[in-house]
Amino acid sequence: MDDRTAIRNQQRRKVLKAVAAVGVLQATAPFIAKAYGAESPIKFGLNDPLTGTYAELGKNEQTGCELAIQEINSKGGILGRPVQLVVEDSTSADTGTAVQKARKLIMRDKVDFLLGNVNSAMALAIGQVSNELKVLHIVTGGHTDAVTGSDCHWNVFRVCNTTRMETNSVSKILFDKYGKKWFFITPDYAFGHTLQLGFEASLKTFGGTEVGAALAPLGTTDYSPYLIKAQAANPDVVLFLTAGDDSVNSLKQAVQFGLDKRFHIAGAQQELEVLEGLPANARIGTWVFEWYWNQPNVPHVSEFVAAIKKKTGRVPTARHWFGYVSAWTLALVANQEKTLDAVKLAKALEGFKLPPEVALMPDTPFFRAGDHQLMPNLYVGHAVEKGALPEDLFHVDAVVKGVDVALPVAQTGCSMKWT
């Protein structure tokens, strides 16, 4: 090795250390090497919780983004330029921090696109920031209706479902099969509130009765006051609208209280992260998954499962899929339109269809023009203690088309204003 080679290697090591220090993730080795004097990278900014109640969900969305960027770079990047992922921890509950981090990503780190957030209140807040600063933004995992409803923006799109899509997909099954008296255990913020509103709308339509509700703060560890209240109300169904660690805690304690022996346990959104975190006897209830890994007859799913398992040692969850779809959507539309202009790309995304290798589900998910909401499929079914495969903890009873359960655009409250 000559002196010049040694110096270059030393410089390369210094650059890689600096990159890691500021949290910039370069997804593939070829483009790390290309960074010396090469074209400047296109930056994706991910604003998601890496600590707190929703940390695991946020980290899995990050892993999905990383896999997508690795694949994007292996196929030539965006407009012939490498792609980087810049990640900021929004926390799980401090919306002010999430807003601050969004501004940092856009104004200091100069990201070209923004992704996030798991927390619905944060998704709304950083959507206002991205709109103010005119940056194309895909909400990965914040479900509250207003994101693509009353607070919709021309630059904001969303890959996860609305809460109304989730409640509409499962409500009739619960009403017909388990009874018309419902009690809610609801996280006390935007996501929980709109989930409960969706179920209440269904109850009104079907002629059912809400026998009570309990609002629990994010990060609650002791659910006994809410479970006692649910038990006293004597419902047919107890609806757990909690998520992340809150869902693990609430369901585990519900089984300890014996609620599952007296009432049917159910909800809308459920996640593999939660089922994996529960003891086997608490894997109960009727739920909605937004994507599921065990789809043997759907093209390309097995490749995605293998790629995530290679990175993490586990099968992918819906959160991996959210991150993967979000990053790939931006790359596909930018390469299709041959521009990074936010307005042009937002226009092109209206009606944009996901190709099978990204969609990873039956039918053809697309972004609806009127509200920028992805219209995917939803998987309605029930949790199982143990599946035929080690991580197969959910039995899909029905696949529901998003377009069949979404509110019409005219009823979402979205009034799209451009720039």
Short mmCIF file of C-alpha atoms in Angstrom, two decimals:
data_model
loop_
_atom_site.label_atom_id
_atom_site.label_comp_id
_atom_site.label_asym_id
_atom_site.label_seq_id
_atom_site.Cartn_x
_atom_site.Cartn_y
_atom_site.Cartn_z
CA MET A 1 0.00 0.00 0.00
CA ASP A 2 1.55 3.38 -1.01
CA ASP A 3 1.33 6.60 1.05
CA ARG A 4 -1.46 8.08 -1.08
CA THR A 5 -3.62 4.97 -0.63
CA ALA A 6 -3.04 5.03 3.10
CA ILE A 7 -4.02 8.71 3.30
CA ARG A 8 -7.17 8.07 1.23
CA ASN A 9 -8.15 5.17 3.50
CA GLN A 10 -7.57 7.32 6.58
CA GLN A 11 -9.71 10.12 5.12
CA ARG A 12 -12.43 7.63 4.24
CA ARG A 13 -12.54 6.34 7.82
CA LYS A 14 -12.84 9.91 9.16
CA VAL A 15 -15.71 10.70 6.79
CA LEU A 16 -17.60 7.54 7.75
CA LYS A 17 -17.24 8.37 11.46
CA ALA A 18 -18.51 11.90 10.83
CA VAL A 19 -21.49 10.59 8.90
CA ALA A 20 -22.43 8.24 11.73
CA ALA A 21 -22.07 11.04 14.29
CA VAL A 22 -24.73 13.23 12.65
CA GLY A 23 -27.11 10.34 12.08
CA VAL A 24 -26.93 10.28 8.30
CA LEU A 25 -27.46 6.71 7.13
CA GLN A 26 -26.04 5.84 3.74
CA ALA A 27 -27.81 2.71 2.66
CA THR A 28 -25.27 1.07 0.39
CA ALA A 29 -21.50 0.85 0.26
CA PRO A 30 -21.18 1.87 -3.41
CA PHE A 31 -22.71 5.25 -2.72
CA ILE A 32 -20.66 5.78 0.44
CA ALA A 33 -17.58 5.36 -1.70
CA LYS A 34 -19.07 7.64 -4.34
CA ALA A 35 -19.48 10.50 -1.84
CA TYR A 36 -15.96 11.85 -2.57
CA GLY A 37 -16.49 14.50 -5.17
CA ALA A 38 -19.62 12.77 -6.50
CA GLU A 39 -23.00 14.36 -7.02
CA SER A 40 -24.64 15.55 -3.84
CA PRO A 41 -27.03 13.03 -2.28
CA ILE A 42 -30.79 13.35 -2.18
CA LYS A 43 -31.85 13.37 1.46
CA PHE A 44 -34.88 11.78 3.07
CA GLY A 45 -35.62 13.08 6.57
CA LEU A 46 -37.34 10.66 8.94
CA ASN A 47 -38.98 12.23 12.00
CA ASP A 48 -40.18 9.31 14.14
CA PRO A 49 -40.19 8.12 17.78
CA LEU A 50 -37.08 6.19 18.75
CA THR A 51 -37.73 6.47 22.49
CA GLY A 52 -40.83 6.05 24.64
CA THR A 53 -44.13 4.23 24.11
CA TYR A 54 -43.88 4.10 20.32
CA ALA A 55 -40.12 3.50 20.04
CA GLU A 56 -40.35 0.02 18.56
CA LEU A 57 -42.87 1.16 15.95
CA GLY A 58 -40.68 4.09 14.95
CA LYS A 59 -37.54 1.96 14.75
CA ASN A 60 -39.31 -0.55 12.51
CA GLU A 61 -40.47 2.22 10.20
CA GLN A 62 -36.83 3.34 10.06
CA THR A 63 -35.71 -0.18 9.12
CA GLY A 64 -38.28 -0.27 6.31
CA CYS A 65 -36.97 3.06 5.01
CA GLU A 66 -33.39 1.81 5.17
CA LEU A 67 -34.23 -1.30 3.14
CA ALA A 68 -36.01 0.78 0.51
CA ILE A 69 -33.09 3.20 0.23
CA GLN A 70 -30.66 0.31 -0.06
CA GLU A 71 -32.70 -1.02 -2.98
CA ILE A 72 -33.17 2.43 -4.53
CA ASN A 73 -29.43 3.05 -4.48
CA SER A 74 -28.71 -0.39 -5.95
CA LYS A 75 -30.95 0.57 -8.88
CA GLY A 76 -29.23 3.90 -9.56
CA GLY A 77 -30.67 6.18 -6.89
CA ILE A 78 -32.94 9.10 -7.76
CA LEU A 79 -32.15 11.01 -10.93
CA GLY A 80 -28.79 9.27 -10.92
CA ARG A 81 -27.91 10.58 -7.46
CA PRO A 82 -27.40 8.58 -4.25
CA VAL A 83 -30.01 8.69 -1.50
CA GLN A 84 -29.36 9.22 2.22
CA LEU A 85 -31.64 8.86 5.22
CA VAL A 86 -31.33 11.45 7.99
CA VAL A 87 -33.11 10.36 11.17
CA GLU A 88 -34.34 12.38 14.14
CA ASP A 89 -36.00 11.08 17.32
CA SER A 90 -39.30 12.91 17.73
CA THR A 91 -39.88 11.15 21.07
CA SER A 92 -43.22 9.39 21.55
CA ALA A 93 -45.14 12.13 23.33
CA ASP A 94 -43.46 15.58 23.04
CA THR A 95 -45.00 17.26 20.01
CA GLY A 96 -42.87 20.36 20.52
CA THR A 97 -39.74 18.25 20.07
CA ALA A 98 -41.18 16.68 16.93
CA VAL A 99 -41.83 20.12 15.42
CA GLN A 100 -38.34 21.31 16.35
CA LYS A 101 -36.79 18.22 14.75
CA ALA A 102 -38.87 18.69 11.58
CA ARG A 103 -37.59 22.24 11.21
CA LYS A 104 -34.03 21.05 11.80
CA LEU A 105 -34.32 18.37 9.12
CA ILE A 106 -35.72 20.80 6.56
CA MET A 107 -33.84 24.01 7.32
CA ARG A 108 -30.46 22.80 8.59
CA ASP A 109 -30.05 19.33 7.11
CA LYS A 110 -31.71 20.44 3.84
CA VAL A 111 -33.68 17.23 3.32
CA ASP A 112 -35.52 16.98 0.02
CA PHE A 113 -38.39 14.91 1.45
CA LEU A 114 -39.89 14.42 4.92
CA LEU A 115 -41.23 11.16 6.37
CA GLY A 116 -43.13 10.48 9.64
CA ASN A 117 -44.72 10.29 12.24
CA VAL A 118 -46.11 7.34 14.22
CA ASN A 119 -47.82 9.68 16.70
CA SER A 120 -50.96 11.21 15.12
CA ALA A 121 -50.64 14.53 16.93
CA MET A 122 -47.05 14.80 15.71
CA ALA A 123 -48.06 13.84 12.17
CA LEU A 124 -50.50 16.75 12.16
CA ALA A 125 -47.98 19.18 13.65
CA ILE A 126 -45.06 18.34 11.37
CA GLY A 127 -47.47 18.37 8.42
CA GLN A 128 -48.02 22.05 9.16
CA VAL A 129 -44.25 22.58 9.19
CA SER A 130 -43.66 20.75 5.91
CA ASN A 131 -46.50 22.70 4.32
CA GLU A 132 -45.13 26.01 5.53
CA LEU A 133 -41.70 25.13 4.13
CA LYS A 134 -43.14 23.51 0.96
CA VAL A 135 -41.47 20.11 1.35
CA LEU A 136 -43.12 16.94 0.05
CA HIS A 137 -44.10 14.87 3.09
CA ILE A 138 -45.37 11.31 3.49
CA VAL A 139 -46.97 10.45 6.82
CA THR A 140 -45.83 6.92 7.57
CA GLY A 141 -47.86 5.81 10.57
CA GLY A 142 -50.05 8.55 12.11
CA HIS A 143 -53.66 7.47 11.62
CA THR A 144 -55.93 10.25 12.87
CA ASP A 145 -58.47 11.21 10.20
CA ALA A 146 -57.53 14.89 10.09
CA VAL A 147 -54.14 14.22 8.44
CA THR A 148 -55.89 13.63 5.12
CA GLY A 149 -59.14 15.22 6.30
CA SER A 150 -59.76 18.59 7.89
CA ASP A 151 -56.00 19.34 8.15
CA CYS A 152 -55.02 18.05 4.71
CA HIS A 153 -52.27 19.81 2.73
CA TRP A 154 -51.25 19.70 -0.93
CA ASN A 155 -47.77 18.45 0.03
CA VAL A 156 -48.83 15.77 2.55
CA PHE A 157 -49.64 12.17 1.63
CA ARG A 158 -50.22 9.20 3.92
CA VAL A 159 -49.57 5.45 3.58
CA CYS A 160 -51.22 4.14 6.78
CA ASN A 161 -55.01 4.03 6.98
CA THR A 162 -57.34 6.61 8.45
CA THR A 163 -58.91 5.63 11.74
CA ARG A 164 -62.32 5.62 10.05
CA MET A 165 -61.11 3.07 7.49
CA GLU A 166 -60.03 0.84 10.36
CA THR A 167 -63.23 1.14 12.37
CA ASN A 168 -65.46 0.73 9.31
CA SER A 169 -63.67 -2.49 8.33
CA VAL A 170 -64.39 -4.29 11.62
CA SER A 171 -67.44 -2.65 13.24
CA LYS A 172 -70.18 -4.69 11.56
CA ILE A 173 -68.44 -7.96 12.40
CA LEU A 174 -68.22 -6.98 16.08
CA PHE A 175 -71.82 -5.81 16.21
CA ASP A 176 -73.29 -8.85 14.46
CA LYS A 177 -71.15 -11.50 16.13
CA TYR A 178 -70.45 -10.22 19.64
CA GLY A 179 -73.13 -7.73 20.64
CA LYS A 180 -74.35 -4.15 20.54
CA LYS A 181 -73.14 -2.77 23.91
CA TRP A 182 -69.59 -1.41 23.70
CA PHE A 183 -67.12 0.08 26.19
CA PHE A 184 -64.00 1.98 25.08
CA ILE A 185 -60.52 2.20 26.61
CA THR A 186 -59.03 5.06 24.66
CA PRO A 187 -55.60 6.75 24.59
CA ASP A 188 -56.17 10.42 25.36
CA TYR A 189 -54.89 12.09 22.21
CA ALA A 190 -55.81 12.53 18.54
CA PHE A 191 -55.40 8.90 17.44
CA GLY A 192 -57.56 7.47 20.22
CA HIS A 193 -60.17 10.18 19.97
CA THR A 194 -60.79 9.65 16.26
CA LEU A 195 -60.81 5.86 16.60
CA GLN A 196 -63.51 6.15 19.24
CA LEU A 197 -65.47 8.62 17.08
CA GLY A 198 -65.36 6.14 14.20
CA PHE A 199 -66.69 3.31 16.33
CA GLU A 200 -69.35 5.60 17.79
CA ALA A 201 -70.50 6.47 14.28
CA SER A 202 -70.84 2.76 13.53
CA LEU A 203 -72.80 2.17 16.74
CA LYS A 204 -75.20 4.94 15.78
CA THR A 205 -75.66 3.43 12.32
CA PHE A 206 -76.32 -0.06 13.70
CA GLY A 207 -78.47 1.04 16.62
CA GLY A 208 -76.03 -0.02 19.33
CA THR A 209 -75.18 1.44 22.73
CA GLU A 210 -72.03 2.96 24.17
CA VAL A 211 -72.10 1.90 27.83
CA GLY A 212 -69.01 3.85 28.81
CA ALA A 213 -65.50 5.02 27.97
CA ALA A 214 -62.23 5.65 29.78
CA LEU A 215 -59.50 8.01 28.58
CA ALA A 216 -55.96 6.87 29.47
CA PRO A 217 -52.87 9.08 29.06
CA LEU A 218 -50.07 7.91 26.77
CA GLY A 219 -47.54 5.88 28.72
CA THR A 220 -50.05 4.54 31.26
CA THR A 221 -48.66 1.54 33.15
CA ASP A 222 -51.56 0.78 35.51
CA TYR A 223 -54.84 0.19 33.68
CA SER A 224 -56.72 -1.15 36.70
CA PRO A 225 -58.97 1.94 37.17
CA TYR A 226 -60.09 1.73 33.53
CA LEU A 227 -60.57 -2.05 33.61
CA ILE A 228 -62.68 -1.81 36.78
CA LYS A 229 -64.83 0.81 35.07
CA ALA A 230 -65.19 -1.42 31.99
CA GLN A 231 -66.16 -4.40 34.12
CA ALA A 232 -68.82 -2.40 35.97
CA ALA A 233 -70.40 -1.25 32.71
CA ASN A 234 -71.11 -4.89 31.74
CA PRO A 235 -70.63 -4.46 27.96
CA ASP A 236 -70.75 -7.10 25.25
CA VAL A 237 -67.46 -5.84 23.79
CA VAL A 238 -64.54 -3.99 25.37
CA LEU A 239 -62.71 -2.03 22.68
CA PHE A 240 -59.02 -1.41 23.38
CA LEU A 241 -57.87 1.52 21.24
CA THR A 242 -54.38 1.60 22.74
CA ALA A 243 -51.19 1.11 20.71
CA GLY A 244 -47.52 0.28 21.21
CA ASP A 245 -46.42 -0.39 24.79
CA ASP A 246 -49.80 0.90 25.99
CA SER A 247 -51.52 -1.90 24.11
CA VAL A 248 -49.20 -4.50 25.64
CA ASN A 249 -49.85 -3.20 29.16
CA SER A 250 -53.61 -2.83 28.78
CA LEU A 251 -54.22 -6.26 27.22
CA LYS A 252 -51.92 -8.07 29.63
CA GLN A 253 -53.74 -6.54 32.57
CA ALA A 254 -57.16 -7.21 31.01
CA VAL A 255 -56.37 -10.92 31.02
CA GLN A 256 -55.09 -10.73 34.61
CA PHE A 257 -58.45 -9.17 35.54
CA GLY A 258 -60.28 -11.93 33.66
CA LEU A 259 -62.12 -9.53 31.37
CA ASP A 260 -61.61 -11.87 28.43
CA LYS A 261 -63.66 -14.52 30.23
CA ARG A 262 -66.69 -12.22 30.50
CA PHE A 263 -66.54 -9.91 27.48
CA HIS A 264 -65.27 -10.01 23.94
CA ILE A 265 -61.97 -8.14 23.56
CA ALA A 266 -61.48 -6.22 20.33
CA GLY A 267 -60.32 -3.02 18.71
CA ALA A 268 -59.31 -1.61 15.36
CA GLN A 269 -55.58 -1.28 14.65
CA GLN A 270 -53.42 -4.09 15.97
CA GLU A 271 -49.73 -4.74 15.34
CA LEU A 272 -47.37 -7.67 15.34
CA GLU A 273 -45.05 -5.74 17.67
CA VAL A 274 -47.81 -5.82 20.28
CA LEU A 275 -48.71 -9.50 19.83
CA GLU A 276 -45.03 -10.45 20.11
CA GLY A 277 -44.78 -8.44 23.33
CA LEU A 278 -47.75 -10.20 24.96
CA PRO A 279 -47.79 -13.49 26.87
CA ALA A 280 -49.50 -16.18 24.83
CA ASN A 281 -52.70 -16.12 26.89
CA ALA A 282 -53.14 -12.39 26.15
CA ARG A 283 -53.03 -12.84 22.37
CA ILE A 284 -56.78 -12.53 22.08
CA GLY A 285 -59.44 -10.50 20.32
CA THR A 286 -60.67 -9.27 16.96
CA TRP A 287 -58.51 -6.68 15.22
CA VAL A 288 -57.40 -5.00 11.99
CA PHE A 289 -53.89 -5.39 10.59
CA GLU A 290 -52.76 -2.91 7.94
CA TRP A 291 -50.32 -5.32 6.35
CA TYR A 292 -49.38 -8.89 7.20
CA TRP A 293 -46.27 -10.87 6.43
CA ASN A 294 -47.84 -14.31 5.82
CA GLN A 295 -49.35 -13.91 2.34
CA PRO A 296 -48.10 -17.01 0.49
CA ASN A 297 -49.96 -16.31 -2.74
CA VAL A 298 -49.03 -12.64 -3.13
CA PRO A 299 -46.05 -11.90 -5.42
CA HIS A 300 -42.86 -10.39 -3.94
CA VAL A 301 -43.95 -10.72 -0.29
CA SER A 302 -41.54 -13.58 0.38
CA GLU A 303 -38.60 -11.51 -0.93
CA PHE A 304 -39.55 -8.62 1.36
CA VAL A 305 -39.89 -10.95 4.33
CA ALA A 306 -36.46 -12.45 3.62
CA ALA A 307 -34.84 -9.01 3.27
CA ILE A 308 -36.22 -7.75 6.57
CA LYS A 309 -35.30 -10.99 8.34
CA LYS A 310 -31.77 -10.61 7.05
CA LYS A 311 -31.59 -7.13 8.62
CA THR A 312 -33.41 -7.82 11.88
CA GLY A 313 -33.68 -11.56 12.41
CA ARG A 314 -37.48 -11.26 12.53
CA VAL A 315 -40.37 -11.15 10.08
CA PRO A 316 -41.55 -7.70 8.96
CA THR A 317 -44.49 -5.88 10.49
CA ALA A 318 -46.83 -3.27 9.03
CA ARG A 319 -44.43 -0.63 10.34
CA HIS A 320 -41.61 -1.99 8.20
CA TRP A 321 -44.01 -1.87 5.26
CA PHE A 322 -45.02 1.75 6.02
CA GLY A 323 -41.40 2.91 5.91
CA TYR A 324 -40.63 0.83 2.84
CA VAL A 325 -43.63 2.06 0.86
CA SER A 326 -43.07 5.69 1.84
CA ALA A 327 -39.46 5.81 0.66
CA TRP A 328 -40.12 3.85 -2.52
CA THR A 329 -43.10 6.04 -3.41
CA LEU A 330 -40.93 9.15 -3.41
CA ALA A 331 -38.19 7.51 -5.46
CA LEU A 332 -40.61 6.11 -8.02
CA VAL A 333 -42.47 9.36 -8.59
CA ALA A 334 -39.28 11.46 -8.71
CA ASN A 335 -37.69 9.17 -11.29
CA GLN A 336 -40.94 9.04 -13.27
CA GLU A 337 -41.29 12.83 -13.39
CA LYS A 338 -37.53 13.51 -13.58
CA THR A 339 -37.75 16.31 -11.02
CA LEU A 340 -37.55 17.05 -7.30
CA ASP A 341 -40.06 19.91 -7.52
CA ALA A 342 -42.52 19.36 -4.68
CA VAL A 343 -45.60 20.73 -6.44
CA LYS A 344 -45.00 18.74 -9.62
CA LEU A 345 -44.42 15.55 -7.65
CA ALA A 346 -47.50 16.10 -5.49
CA LYS A 347 -49.61 16.50 -8.63
CA ALA A 348 -48.09 13.31 -10.06
CA LEU A 349 -48.84 11.38 -6.86
CA GLU A 350 -52.57 12.03 -7.17
CA GLY A 351 -53.88 8.70 -8.44
CA PHE A 352 -50.37 7.18 -8.33
CA LYS A 353 -50.47 3.37 -8.19
CA LEU A 354 -47.97 1.26 -6.27
CA PRO A 355 -46.29 -1.48 -8.35
CA PRO A 356 -46.67 -5.07 -7.05
CA GLU A 357 -43.11 -5.27 -5.74
CA VAL A 358 -43.81 -2.28 -3.46
CA ALA A 359 -47.51 -2.83 -2.76
CA LEU A 360 -46.95 -6.36 -1.41
CA MET A 361 -50.68 -7.04 -1.18
CA PRO A 362 -53.59 -8.03 -3.44
CA ASP A 363 -55.16 -5.44 -5.75
CA THR A 364 -53.41 -2.15 -6.53
CA PRO A 365 -53.07 0.43 -3.74
CA PHE A 366 -53.18 4.02 -4.98
CA PHE A 367 -53.08 7.55 -3.56
CA ARG A 368 -56.53 9.09 -3.80
CA ALA A 369 -56.48 12.42 -5.60
CA GLY A 370 -58.94 14.31 -3.41
CA ASP A 371 -57.25 13.81 -0.03
CA HIS A 372 -53.86 12.15 -0.73
CA GLN A 373 -54.77 9.06 1.28
CA LEU A 374 -53.38 5.69 0.20
CA MET A 375 -56.14 3.18 -0.57
CA PRO A 376 -54.63 -0.22 0.36
CA ASN A 377 -56.24 -3.40 1.68
CA LEU A 378 -56.97 -4.03 5.36
CA TYR A 379 -56.67 -7.43 7.04
CA VAL A 380 -59.47 -8.22 9.51
CA GLY A 381 -59.01 -11.22 11.78
CA HIS A 382 -58.16 -12.48 15.24
CA ALA A 383 -55.06 -12.91 17.36
CA VAL A 384 -53.86 -16.43 18.13
CA GLU A 385 -51.75 -17.73 21.01
CA LYS A 386 -49.48 -19.67 18.66
CA GLY A 387 -49.58 -20.05 14.91
CA ALA A 388 -48.38 -22.78 12.59
CA LEU A 389 -45.22 -20.68 12.11
CA PRO A 390 -43.41 -19.11 15.09
CA GLU A 391 -44.31 -15.49 14.29
CA ASP A 392 -47.68 -16.16 12.69
CA LEU A 393 -49.74 -14.70 15.54
CA PHE A 394 -52.72 -13.37 13.57
CA HIS A 395 -55.32 -15.22 11.56
CA VAL A 396 -56.68 -13.20 8.64
CA ASP A 397 -60.41 -13.82 8.31
CA ALA A 398 -61.12 -11.25 5.58
CA VAL A 399 -59.20 -8.88 3.31
CA VAL A 400 -61.11 -5.62 2.92
CA LYS A 401 -60.49 -3.05 0.19
CA GLY A 402 -59.67 0.39 1.51
CA VAL A 403 -61.87 2.07 -1.07
CA ASP A 404 -64.85 0.15 0.32
CA VAL A 405 -64.43 1.41 3.90
CA ALA A 406 -62.97 4.91 3.43
CA LEU A 407 -65.23 7.92 3.73
CA PRO A 408 -65.90 9.63 0.40
CA VAL A 409 -63.57 12.59 -0.11
CA ALA A 410 -66.52 14.98 0.26
CA GLN A 411 -67.08 13.67 3.80
CA THR A 412 -63.45 13.79 4.99
CA GLY A 413 -63.36 17.55 5.57
CA CYS A 414 -60.41 17.93 3.21
CA SER A 415 -60.34 21.11 1.16
CA MET A 416 -57.08 20.99 -0.76
CA LYS A 417 -55.30 24.32 -1.25
CA TRP A 418 -52.26 24.36 -3.51
CA THR A 419 -49.14 26.30 -2.44
#
